[in-house]
Amino acid sequence: MDSFYRQVDEGRFESLPTTAGPWSPHAQHAGPPSALVARAMETHEPPGQMRLADVRLDILGPIPVAPLDVDVRILRRGRSMELLEASVGAGGTPVVLARGWRIVRAPEDFPVLRGHRQEVGATVPEGPGVPLDLAMPGMHGDGYLSHVEWRTLAGGPGTGGTGVSWGRQCIPLVEGEEPSPWQRALVLADSGSGLTMTVDPRRHTYINCNLTVALDRDPEGEWIRMSSQALASPGHGGTVQTVLADVHGELGIGWQTMLAHDARS
């Protein structure tokens, strides 16, 4: 069975061709390495009753389809919360830096706080899922795009900067392992900018330099629903904001800071 990575040593992973993003067969989509960071944070010094609450990643440059070294350490220890820091390197060069909080799980009788959410369960649409069609010139579709399937409810690439889709990864993150709920969410979350892609990449650059995801509840099941919107302010910059949900309702948010600029000649 295919996977995104094969573990070859403690903290070292072989990046398989399935990780390649739409821009090049030699550069990874940020989803799989983001999930690899979440995996490292979840499994570092097993935390007992704690859960991963958020992950904040800075993408330092293109992530090559090459062996990755993942290192994680605890910056702040406590009985109720821990701050972790992780780095991902390729060939001795850092490509991702990340921090995340692990916190003690809320008691089962803690008051429900819904905010503005309408907690209505949803059903994954039936029918075959399809790869995300970005319709970009020279798009590489044989990597990540071919191993995540989507069922679109509204919008999508080329339709105005918004998109609502159910998605799921079709292969394990690491060979021989069942992905955790957090890993499933992180494999998909960086696709918010793809679900909402509207600008012509031949004329405009609109790419993210980071990814932040905060989940107040761990997702259940294989499918994650993403409701994303792309925003840009001429003379300033852009963001992509995503609400994540599962069949029981909304469970967290993601956002990306976007470089909005003219395409390089």
Coordinates of C-alpha atoms in Angstrom, one line a residue, residues 51 180-186 215-224 244-249 251:
R51 CA -4.2 16.2 23.9
S180 CA -4.6 9.8 14.2
P181 CA -7.5 12.3 14.0
W182 CA -5.0 15.2 14.2
Q183 CA -2.9 13.8 11.5
R184 CA -5.9 13.5 9.2
A185 CA -6.8 17.1 9.8
L186 CA -3.3 18.4 9.1
L215 CA -9.0 22.2 17.3
D216 CA -11.2 22.3 20.4
R217 CA -12.4 18.7 19.5
D218 CA -10.6 15.8 17.9
P219 CA -12.3 14.9 14.6
E220 CA -14.0 11.6 14.2
G221 CA -13.9 9.4 11.1
E222 CA -11.9 9.7 7.8
W223 CA -13.7 12.7 6.4
I224 CA -13.0 16.3 7.2
L244 CA -13.0 22.5 9.9
A245 CA -15.8 20.1 10.8
D246 CA -16.7 16.4 10.8
V247 CA -20.1 14.6 10.7
H248 CA -20.9 15.9 14.2
G249 CA -20.3 19.6 13.4
L251 CA -14.5 21.4 15.5

